[in-house]
CSV table of C-alpha atoms and ligand atoms in Angstrom, one decimal:
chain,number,residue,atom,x,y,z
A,1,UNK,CA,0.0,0.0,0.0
A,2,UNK,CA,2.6,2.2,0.3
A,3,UNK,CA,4.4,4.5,-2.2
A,4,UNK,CA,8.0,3.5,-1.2
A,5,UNK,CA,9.5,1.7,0.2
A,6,UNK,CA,13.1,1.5,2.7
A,7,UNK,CA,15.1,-1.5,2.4
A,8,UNK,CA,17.3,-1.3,5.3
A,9,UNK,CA,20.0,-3.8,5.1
A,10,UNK,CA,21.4,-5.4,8.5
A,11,UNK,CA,24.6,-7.3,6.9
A,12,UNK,CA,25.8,-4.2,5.3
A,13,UNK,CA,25.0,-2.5,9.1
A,14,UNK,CA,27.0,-5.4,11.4
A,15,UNK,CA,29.9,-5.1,8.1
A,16,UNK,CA,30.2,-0.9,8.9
A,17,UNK,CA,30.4,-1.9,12.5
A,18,UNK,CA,32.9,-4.4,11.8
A,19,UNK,CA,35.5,-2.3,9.5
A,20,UNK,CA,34.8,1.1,12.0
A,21,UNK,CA,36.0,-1.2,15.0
A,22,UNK,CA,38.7,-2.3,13.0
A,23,UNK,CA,40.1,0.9,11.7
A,24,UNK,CA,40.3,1.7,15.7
A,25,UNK,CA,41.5,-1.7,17.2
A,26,UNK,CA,43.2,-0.3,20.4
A,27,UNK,CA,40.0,1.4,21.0
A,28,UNK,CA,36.4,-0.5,21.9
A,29,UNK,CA,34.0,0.8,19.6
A,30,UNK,CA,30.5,2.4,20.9
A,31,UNK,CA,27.6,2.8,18.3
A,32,UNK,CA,25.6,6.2,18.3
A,33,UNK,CA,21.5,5.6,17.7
A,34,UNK,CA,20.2,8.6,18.6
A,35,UNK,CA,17.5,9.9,16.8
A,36,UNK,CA,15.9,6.2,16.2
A,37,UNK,CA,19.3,4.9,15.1
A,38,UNK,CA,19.4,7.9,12.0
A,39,UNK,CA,16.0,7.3,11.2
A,40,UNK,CA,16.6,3.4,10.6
A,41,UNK,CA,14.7,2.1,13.5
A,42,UNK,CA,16.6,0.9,16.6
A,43,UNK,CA,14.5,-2.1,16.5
A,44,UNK,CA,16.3,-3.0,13.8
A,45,UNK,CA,19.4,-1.6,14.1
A,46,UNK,CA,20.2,-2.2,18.4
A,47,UNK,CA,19.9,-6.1,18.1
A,48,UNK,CA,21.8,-6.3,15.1
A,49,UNK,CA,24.5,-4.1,16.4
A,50,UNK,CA,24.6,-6.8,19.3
A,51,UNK,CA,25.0,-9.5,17.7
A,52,UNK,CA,28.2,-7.5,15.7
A,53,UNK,CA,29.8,-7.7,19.3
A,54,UNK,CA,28.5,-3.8,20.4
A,55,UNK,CA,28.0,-3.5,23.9
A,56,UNK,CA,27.9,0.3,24.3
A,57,UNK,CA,25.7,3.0,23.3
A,58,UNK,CA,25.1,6.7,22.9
A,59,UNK,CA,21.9,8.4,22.2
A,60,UNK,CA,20.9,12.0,22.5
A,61,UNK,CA,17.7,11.6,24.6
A,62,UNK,CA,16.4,9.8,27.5
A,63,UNK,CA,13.2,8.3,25.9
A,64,UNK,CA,15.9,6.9,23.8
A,65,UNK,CA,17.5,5.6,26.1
A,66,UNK,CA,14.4,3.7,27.5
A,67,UNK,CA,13.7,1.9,24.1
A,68,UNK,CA,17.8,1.2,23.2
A,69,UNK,CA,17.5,-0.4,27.2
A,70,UNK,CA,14.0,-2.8,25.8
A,71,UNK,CA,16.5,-4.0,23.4
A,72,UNK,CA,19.5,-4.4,25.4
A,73,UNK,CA,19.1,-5.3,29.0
A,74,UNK,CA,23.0,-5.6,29.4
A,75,UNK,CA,24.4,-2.8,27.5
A,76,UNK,CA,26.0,0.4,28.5
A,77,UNK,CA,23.7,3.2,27.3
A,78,UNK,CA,25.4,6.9,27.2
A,79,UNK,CA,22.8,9.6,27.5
A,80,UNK,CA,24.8,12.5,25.5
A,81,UNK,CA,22.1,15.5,26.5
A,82,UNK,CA,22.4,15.0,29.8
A,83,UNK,CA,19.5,14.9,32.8
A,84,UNK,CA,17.4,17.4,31.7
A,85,UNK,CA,16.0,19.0,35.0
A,86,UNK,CA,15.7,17.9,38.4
A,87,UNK,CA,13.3,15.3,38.2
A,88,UNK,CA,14.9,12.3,35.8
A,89,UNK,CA,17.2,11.4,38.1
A,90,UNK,CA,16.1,8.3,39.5
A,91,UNK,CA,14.4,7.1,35.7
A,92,UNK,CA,18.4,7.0,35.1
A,93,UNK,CA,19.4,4.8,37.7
A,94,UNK,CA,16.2,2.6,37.8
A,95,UNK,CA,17.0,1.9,33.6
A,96,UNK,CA,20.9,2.0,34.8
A,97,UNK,CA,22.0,4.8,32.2
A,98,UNK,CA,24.9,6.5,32.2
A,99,UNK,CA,23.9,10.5,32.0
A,100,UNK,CA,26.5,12.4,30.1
A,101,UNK,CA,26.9,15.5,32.5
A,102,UNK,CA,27.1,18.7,30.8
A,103,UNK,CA,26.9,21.3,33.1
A,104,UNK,CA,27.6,22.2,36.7
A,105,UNK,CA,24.0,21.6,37.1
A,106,UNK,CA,23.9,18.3,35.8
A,107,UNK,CA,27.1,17.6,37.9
A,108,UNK,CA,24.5,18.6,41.5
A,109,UNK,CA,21.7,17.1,40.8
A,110,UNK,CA,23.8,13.8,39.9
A,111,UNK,CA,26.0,14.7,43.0
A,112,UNK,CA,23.3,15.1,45.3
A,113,UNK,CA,21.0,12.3,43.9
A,114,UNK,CA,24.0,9.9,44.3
A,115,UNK,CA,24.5,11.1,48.4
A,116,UNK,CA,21.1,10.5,49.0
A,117,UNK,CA,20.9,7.2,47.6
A,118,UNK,CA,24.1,6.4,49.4
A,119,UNK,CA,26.7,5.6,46.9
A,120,UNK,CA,28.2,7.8,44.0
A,121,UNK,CA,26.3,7.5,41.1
A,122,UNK,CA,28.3,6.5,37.1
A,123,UNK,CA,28.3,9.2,35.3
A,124,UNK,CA,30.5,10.7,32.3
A,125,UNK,CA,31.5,14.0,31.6
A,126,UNK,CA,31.6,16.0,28.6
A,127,UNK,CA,34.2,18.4,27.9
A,128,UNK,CA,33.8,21.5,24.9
A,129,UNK,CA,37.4,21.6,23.9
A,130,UNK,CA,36.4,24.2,20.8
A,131,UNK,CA,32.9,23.6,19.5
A,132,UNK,CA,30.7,25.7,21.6
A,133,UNK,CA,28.2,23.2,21.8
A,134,UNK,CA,27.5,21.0,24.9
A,135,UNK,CA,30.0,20.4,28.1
A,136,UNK,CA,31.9,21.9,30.3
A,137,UNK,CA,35.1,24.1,29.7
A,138,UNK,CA,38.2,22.6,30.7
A,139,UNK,CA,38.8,24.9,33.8
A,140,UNK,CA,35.3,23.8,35.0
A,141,UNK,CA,35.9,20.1,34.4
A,142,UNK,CA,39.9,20.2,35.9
A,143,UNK,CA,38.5,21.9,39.3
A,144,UNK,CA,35.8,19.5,39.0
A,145,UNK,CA,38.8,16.8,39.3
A,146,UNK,CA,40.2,18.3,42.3
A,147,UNK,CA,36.9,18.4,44.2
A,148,UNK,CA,35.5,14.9,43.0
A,149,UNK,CA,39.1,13.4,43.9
A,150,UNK,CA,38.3,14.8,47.6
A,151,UNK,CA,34.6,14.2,48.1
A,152,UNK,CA,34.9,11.5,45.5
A,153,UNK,CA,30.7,12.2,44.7
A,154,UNK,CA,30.5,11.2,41.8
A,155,UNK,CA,31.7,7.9,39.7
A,156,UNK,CA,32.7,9.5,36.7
A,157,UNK,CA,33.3,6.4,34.1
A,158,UNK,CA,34.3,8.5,30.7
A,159,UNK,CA,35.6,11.9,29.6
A,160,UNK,CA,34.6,12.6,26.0
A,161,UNK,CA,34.6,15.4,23.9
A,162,UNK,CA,33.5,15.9,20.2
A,163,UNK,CA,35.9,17.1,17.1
A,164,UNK,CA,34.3,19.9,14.9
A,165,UNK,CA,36.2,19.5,11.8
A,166,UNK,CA,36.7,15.8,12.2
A,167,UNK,CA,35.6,15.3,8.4
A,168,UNK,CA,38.4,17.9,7.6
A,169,UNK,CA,41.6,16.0,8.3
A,170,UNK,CA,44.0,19.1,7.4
A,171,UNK,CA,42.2,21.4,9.8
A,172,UNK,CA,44.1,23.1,12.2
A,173,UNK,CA,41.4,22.7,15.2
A,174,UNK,CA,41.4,18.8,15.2
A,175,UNK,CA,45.3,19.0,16.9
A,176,UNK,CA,44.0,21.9,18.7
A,177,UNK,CA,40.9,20.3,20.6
A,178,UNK,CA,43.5,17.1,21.1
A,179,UNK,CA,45.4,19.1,22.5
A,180,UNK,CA,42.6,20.6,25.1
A,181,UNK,CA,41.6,17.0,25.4
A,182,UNK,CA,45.0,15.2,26.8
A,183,UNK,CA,44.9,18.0,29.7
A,184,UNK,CA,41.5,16.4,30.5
A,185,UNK,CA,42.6,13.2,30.5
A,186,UNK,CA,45.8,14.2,32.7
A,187,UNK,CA,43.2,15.5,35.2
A,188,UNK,CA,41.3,12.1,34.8
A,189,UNK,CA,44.0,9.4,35.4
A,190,UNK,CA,42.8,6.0,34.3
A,191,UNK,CA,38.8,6.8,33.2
A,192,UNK,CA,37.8,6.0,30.4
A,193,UNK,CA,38.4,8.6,27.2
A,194,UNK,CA,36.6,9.3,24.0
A,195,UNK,CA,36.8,11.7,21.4
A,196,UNK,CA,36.5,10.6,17.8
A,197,UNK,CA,33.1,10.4,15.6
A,198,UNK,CA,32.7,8.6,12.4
A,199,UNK,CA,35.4,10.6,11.0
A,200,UNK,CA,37.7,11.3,14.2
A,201,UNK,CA,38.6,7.5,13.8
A,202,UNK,CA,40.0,8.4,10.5
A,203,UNK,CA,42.2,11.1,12.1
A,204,UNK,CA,44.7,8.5,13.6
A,205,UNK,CA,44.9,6.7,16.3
A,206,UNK,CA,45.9,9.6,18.6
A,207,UNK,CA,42.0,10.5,18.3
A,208,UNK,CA,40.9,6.7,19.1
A,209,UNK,CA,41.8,6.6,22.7
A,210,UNK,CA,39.4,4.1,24.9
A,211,UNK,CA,36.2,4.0,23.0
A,212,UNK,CA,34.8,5.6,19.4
A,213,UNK,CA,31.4,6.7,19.1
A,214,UNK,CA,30.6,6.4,15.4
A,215,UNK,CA,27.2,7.0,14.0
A,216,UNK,CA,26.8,7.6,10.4
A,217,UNK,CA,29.3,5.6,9.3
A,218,UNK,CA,27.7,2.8,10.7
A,219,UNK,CA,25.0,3.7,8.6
A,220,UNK,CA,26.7,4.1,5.3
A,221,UNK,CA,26.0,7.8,5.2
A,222,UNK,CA,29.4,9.1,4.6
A,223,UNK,CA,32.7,8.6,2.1
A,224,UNK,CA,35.5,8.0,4.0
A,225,UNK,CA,39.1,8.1,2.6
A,226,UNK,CA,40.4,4.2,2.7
A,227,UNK,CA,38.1,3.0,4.6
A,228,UNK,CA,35.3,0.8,2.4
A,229,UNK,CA,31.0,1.1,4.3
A,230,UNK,CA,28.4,-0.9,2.7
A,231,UNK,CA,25.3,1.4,1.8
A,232,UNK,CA,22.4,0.2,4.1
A,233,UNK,CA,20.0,2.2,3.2
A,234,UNK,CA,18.0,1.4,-0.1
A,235,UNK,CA,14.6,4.0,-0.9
A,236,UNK,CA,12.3,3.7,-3.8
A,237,UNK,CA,9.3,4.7,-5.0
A,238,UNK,CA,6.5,4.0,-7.2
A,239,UNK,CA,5.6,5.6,-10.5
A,240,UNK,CA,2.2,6.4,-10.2
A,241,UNK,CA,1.4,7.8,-13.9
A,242,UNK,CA,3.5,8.4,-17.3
A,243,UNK,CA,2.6,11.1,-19.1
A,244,UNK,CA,3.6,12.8,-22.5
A,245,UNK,CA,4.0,16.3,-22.6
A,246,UNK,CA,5.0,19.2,-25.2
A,247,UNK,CA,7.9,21.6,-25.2
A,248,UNK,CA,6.7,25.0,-23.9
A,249,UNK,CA,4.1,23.0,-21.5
A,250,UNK,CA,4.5,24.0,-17.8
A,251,UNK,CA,5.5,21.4,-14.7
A,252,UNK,CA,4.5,21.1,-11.1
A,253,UNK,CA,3.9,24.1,-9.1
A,254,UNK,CA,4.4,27.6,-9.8
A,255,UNK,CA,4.7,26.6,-13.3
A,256,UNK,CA,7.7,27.4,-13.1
A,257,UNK,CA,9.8,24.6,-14.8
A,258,UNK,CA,8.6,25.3,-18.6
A,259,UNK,CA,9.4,21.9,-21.0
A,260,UNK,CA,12.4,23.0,-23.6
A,261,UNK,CA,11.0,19.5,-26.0
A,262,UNK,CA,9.0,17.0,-26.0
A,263,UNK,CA,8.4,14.8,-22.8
A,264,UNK,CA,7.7,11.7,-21.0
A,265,UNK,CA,7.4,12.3,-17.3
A,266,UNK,CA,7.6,10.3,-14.9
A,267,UNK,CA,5.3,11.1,-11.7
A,268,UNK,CA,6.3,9.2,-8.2
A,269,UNK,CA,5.0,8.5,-5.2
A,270,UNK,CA,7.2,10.3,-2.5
A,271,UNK,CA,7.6,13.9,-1.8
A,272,UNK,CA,9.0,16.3,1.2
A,273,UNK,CA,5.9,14.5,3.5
A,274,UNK,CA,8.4,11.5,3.4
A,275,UNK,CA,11.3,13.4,3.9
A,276,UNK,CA,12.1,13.9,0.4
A,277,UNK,CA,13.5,17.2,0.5
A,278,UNK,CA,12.0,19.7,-1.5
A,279,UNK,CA,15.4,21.7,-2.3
A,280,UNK,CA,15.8,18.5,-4.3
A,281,UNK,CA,13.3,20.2,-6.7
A,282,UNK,CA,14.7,19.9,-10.4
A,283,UNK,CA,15.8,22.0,-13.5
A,284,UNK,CA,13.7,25.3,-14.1
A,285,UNK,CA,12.7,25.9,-10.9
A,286,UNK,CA,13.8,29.3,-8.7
A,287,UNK,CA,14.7,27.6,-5.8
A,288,UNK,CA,18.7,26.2,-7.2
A,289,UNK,CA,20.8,29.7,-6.8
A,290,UNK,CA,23.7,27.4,-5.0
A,291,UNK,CA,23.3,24.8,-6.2
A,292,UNK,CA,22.1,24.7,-10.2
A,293,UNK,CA,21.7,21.2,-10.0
A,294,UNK,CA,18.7,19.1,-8.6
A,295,UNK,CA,18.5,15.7,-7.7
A,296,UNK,CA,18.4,12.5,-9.7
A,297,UNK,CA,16.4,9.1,-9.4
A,298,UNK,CA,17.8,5.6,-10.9
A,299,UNK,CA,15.9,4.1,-13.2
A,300,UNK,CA,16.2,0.6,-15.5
A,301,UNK,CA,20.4,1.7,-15.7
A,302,UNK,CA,19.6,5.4,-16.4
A,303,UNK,CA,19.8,8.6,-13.9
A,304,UNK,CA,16.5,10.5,-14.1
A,305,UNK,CA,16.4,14.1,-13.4
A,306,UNK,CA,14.0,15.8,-11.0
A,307,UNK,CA,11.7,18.1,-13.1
A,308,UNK,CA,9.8,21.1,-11.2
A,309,UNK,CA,9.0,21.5,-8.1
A,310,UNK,CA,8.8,18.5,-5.5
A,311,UNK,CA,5.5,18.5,-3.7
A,312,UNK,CA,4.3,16.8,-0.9
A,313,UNK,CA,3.1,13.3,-2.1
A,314,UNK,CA,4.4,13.4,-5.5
A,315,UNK,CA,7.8,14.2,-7.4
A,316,UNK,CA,8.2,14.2,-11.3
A,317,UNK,CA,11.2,12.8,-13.2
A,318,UNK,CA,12.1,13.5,-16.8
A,319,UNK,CA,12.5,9.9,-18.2
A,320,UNK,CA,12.5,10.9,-21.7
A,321,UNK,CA,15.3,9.9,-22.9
A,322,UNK,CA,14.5,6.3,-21.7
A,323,UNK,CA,13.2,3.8,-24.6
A,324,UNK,CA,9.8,4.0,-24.5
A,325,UNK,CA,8.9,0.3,-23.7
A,326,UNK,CA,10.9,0.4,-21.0
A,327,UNK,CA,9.8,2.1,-18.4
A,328,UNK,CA,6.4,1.4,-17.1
A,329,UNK,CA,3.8,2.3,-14.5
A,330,UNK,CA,4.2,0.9,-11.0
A,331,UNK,CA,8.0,0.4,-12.1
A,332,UNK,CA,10.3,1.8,-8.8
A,333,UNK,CA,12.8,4.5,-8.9
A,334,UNK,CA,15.3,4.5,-6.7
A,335,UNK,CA,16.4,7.6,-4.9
A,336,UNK,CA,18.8,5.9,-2.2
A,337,UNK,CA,20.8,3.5,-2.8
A,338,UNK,CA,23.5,1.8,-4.6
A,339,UNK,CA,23.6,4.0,-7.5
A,340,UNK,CA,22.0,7.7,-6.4
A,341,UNK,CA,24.7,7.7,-3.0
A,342,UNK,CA,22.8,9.5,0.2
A,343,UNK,CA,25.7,12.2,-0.2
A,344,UNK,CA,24.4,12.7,-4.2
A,345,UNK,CA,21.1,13.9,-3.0
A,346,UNK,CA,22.0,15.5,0.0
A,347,UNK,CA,24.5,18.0,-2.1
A,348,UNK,CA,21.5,18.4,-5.2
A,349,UNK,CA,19.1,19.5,-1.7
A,350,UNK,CA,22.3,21.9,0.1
A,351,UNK,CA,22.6,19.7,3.1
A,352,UNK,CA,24.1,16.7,4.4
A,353,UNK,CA,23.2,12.8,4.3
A,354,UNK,CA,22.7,12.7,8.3
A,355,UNK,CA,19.5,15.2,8.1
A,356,UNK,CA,18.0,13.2,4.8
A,357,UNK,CA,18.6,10.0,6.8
A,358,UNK,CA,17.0,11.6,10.5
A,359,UNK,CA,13.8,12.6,8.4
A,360,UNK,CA,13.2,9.8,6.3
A,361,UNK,CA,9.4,9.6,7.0
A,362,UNK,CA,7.2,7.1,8.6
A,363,UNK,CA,5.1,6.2,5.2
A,364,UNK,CA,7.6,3.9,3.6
A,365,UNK,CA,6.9,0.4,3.8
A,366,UNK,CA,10.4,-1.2,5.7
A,367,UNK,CA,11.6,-4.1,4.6
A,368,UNK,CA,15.0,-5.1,6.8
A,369,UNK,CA,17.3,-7.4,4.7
A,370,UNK,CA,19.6,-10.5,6.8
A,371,UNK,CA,18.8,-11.7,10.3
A,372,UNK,CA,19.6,-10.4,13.7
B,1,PLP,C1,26.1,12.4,16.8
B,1,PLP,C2,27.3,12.3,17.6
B,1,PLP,C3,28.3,11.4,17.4
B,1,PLP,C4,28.3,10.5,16.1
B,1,PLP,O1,28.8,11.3,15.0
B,1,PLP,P1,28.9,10.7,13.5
B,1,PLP,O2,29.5,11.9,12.8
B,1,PLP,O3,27.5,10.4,13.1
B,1,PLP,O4,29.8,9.5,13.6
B,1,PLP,C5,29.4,11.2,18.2
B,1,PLP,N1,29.5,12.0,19.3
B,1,PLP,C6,28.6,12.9,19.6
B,1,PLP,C7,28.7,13.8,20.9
B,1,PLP,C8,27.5,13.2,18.8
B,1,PLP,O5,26.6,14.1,19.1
């Protein structure tokens, strides 16, 4: 019934798992599912990370963290944003997750939780060392040493940070936040350290340290330099309807996209409802000033251009130069997969393949290739 569907292939999944923890072997190797595992379904994707030999987690959220602990009873599950508020506190330890403490207010409610429960609480702290973003500054988190070596209130497992120009190997700030990073770890003796993504493990093994938290890459969602990931992510769609126009006819919305010759369209079931994106949108419309291009389907061997605007259920793709007995309605166009690459359409739409991946809609009919 539906008008795509997601193959989501679990081989291809424990194989990116596999190579990632290899690339890193002095390292043990976390898997990030936040956001429903990248829009792929932790359902899916928790077991069979399992069953690859992953035994910790990160997610962003703590209602994540509940469903990745139904699937896991033994894992270590990393909560990355921290307790939000006063009142979570005892959710954590009842699930037994690992809050990543961000702030000095995390660090007293966790503190204080801990002393009236009678023992230190586990906990790990996360240091900005030049992102702006979440954590602690490194004066914060080094007099935080001092104290907790004293009052010793809080079990702090890991220290992690995150690289913001990890996917930029020449970049000056990956040495720089390594840098930050070590005098962390001097004020941590023997905890547990973490600072590479996908693409920090990549940066050498002076970035690996105890434990890698790669996401997308897991996923296939990124090209890495020398290091081979499976695509796991397959979408198509349906064609709904064939239709021959003339030059000088109009397509889609704002009629803006006027045919320069004769045409046989294609018209598809999916659209920015299903997290198609609409700056996708093809040739002749006003929305491509940075990027001329629009995106492509695949299509019996051939690459298919958008035409026009995408709308909400329904895309259009110029299959004319196609022969004409060979395309057909209720044929499926792929959009993902092995031969229109996540990062293809995510540069024809001006973003990148983790926010595609994240927004993937809920309309697709899933299929999951290979067992758990
Ligand atoms: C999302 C996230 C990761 C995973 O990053 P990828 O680039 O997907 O590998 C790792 N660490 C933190 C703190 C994150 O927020």
């Amino acid at each position: 019934m539906a008008g795509g569907e997601l193959v989501i292939n679990l081989e291809a999944l424990q194989s990116n798992y596999r190579r990632l923890a290899e690339a890193a072997p002095t390292a043990a190797t976390a898997a990030v599912v936040k956001a429903d595992a990248y829009g792929l379904g932790v359902d899916v994707v928790v077991p069979a990370l399992l069953s690859a030999g992953c035994d910790t987690f990160f997610v962003a959220m703590l209602h994540e963290a509940l469903a990745v602990r139904a699937l896991a009873p033994e894992a270590r599950i990393f909560v990355l944003n921290g307790l939000f508020g006063n009142d979570t506190a005892q959710t954590f330890v009842e699930a037994q997750l690992i809050p990543v403490l961000n702030t000095a207010r995390d660090v007293a409610v966790w503190e204080a939780h801990g002393r009236a429960g009678g023992e230190p609480l586990p906990c790990a702290l996360h240091v900005d060392t030049g992102m702006n973003r979440l954590g602690m500054n490194l004066e914060q988190a080094v007099a935080l040493a001092r104290e907790n070596a004293l009052t010793r209130a809080l079990n702090i497992v890991l220290v992690m940070s995150h690289l913001a120009c990890a996917d930029l190997p020449e970049h000056p700030h990956n040495a720089h936040q390594a840098k930050c990073f070590a005098l962390l770890r001097d004020a941590f003796p023997g905890v547990e350290a973490s600072l590479a993504n996908t693409s920090g493990i990549l940066l050498g093994q002076a970035y690996h340290l105890s434990l890698t938290r790669p996401g997308i890459g897991l996923y296939g969602g990124v090209v890495l330099p020398g290091l081979v990931l499976e695509p796991v992510v397959t979408l198509t769609a349906r064609i709904l309807q064939l239709r021959d126009a003339a030059a000088g006819e109009a397509v889609s919305y704002g009629a803006a996209t006027r045919l320069r010759r004769y045409s046989r369209l294609a018209v598809v079931a999916i659209g920015y409802a299903d997290g198609f994106p609409r700056a996708s949108s093809g040739s002749g419309v006003p929305l491509r000033e940075l990027q001329p291009i629009g995106g492509y389907g695949f299509l019996h061997g051939h690459a298919v251009p958008i035409l026009g605007r995408v709308t909400m259920d329904l895309t259009i793709f110029d299959v004319t130069d196609l022969a004409a007995d060979l395309v057909r309605e209720n044929d499926m166009i792929e959009l993902i997969g092995p031969n229109i690459r996540l990062g293809d359409l995510a540069e024809a739409s001006g973003t990148i393949g983790y926010e595609i991946l994240t927004r993937l809609g809920r309309r697709f009919h899933r299929r999951v290739l290979g067992a758990v």
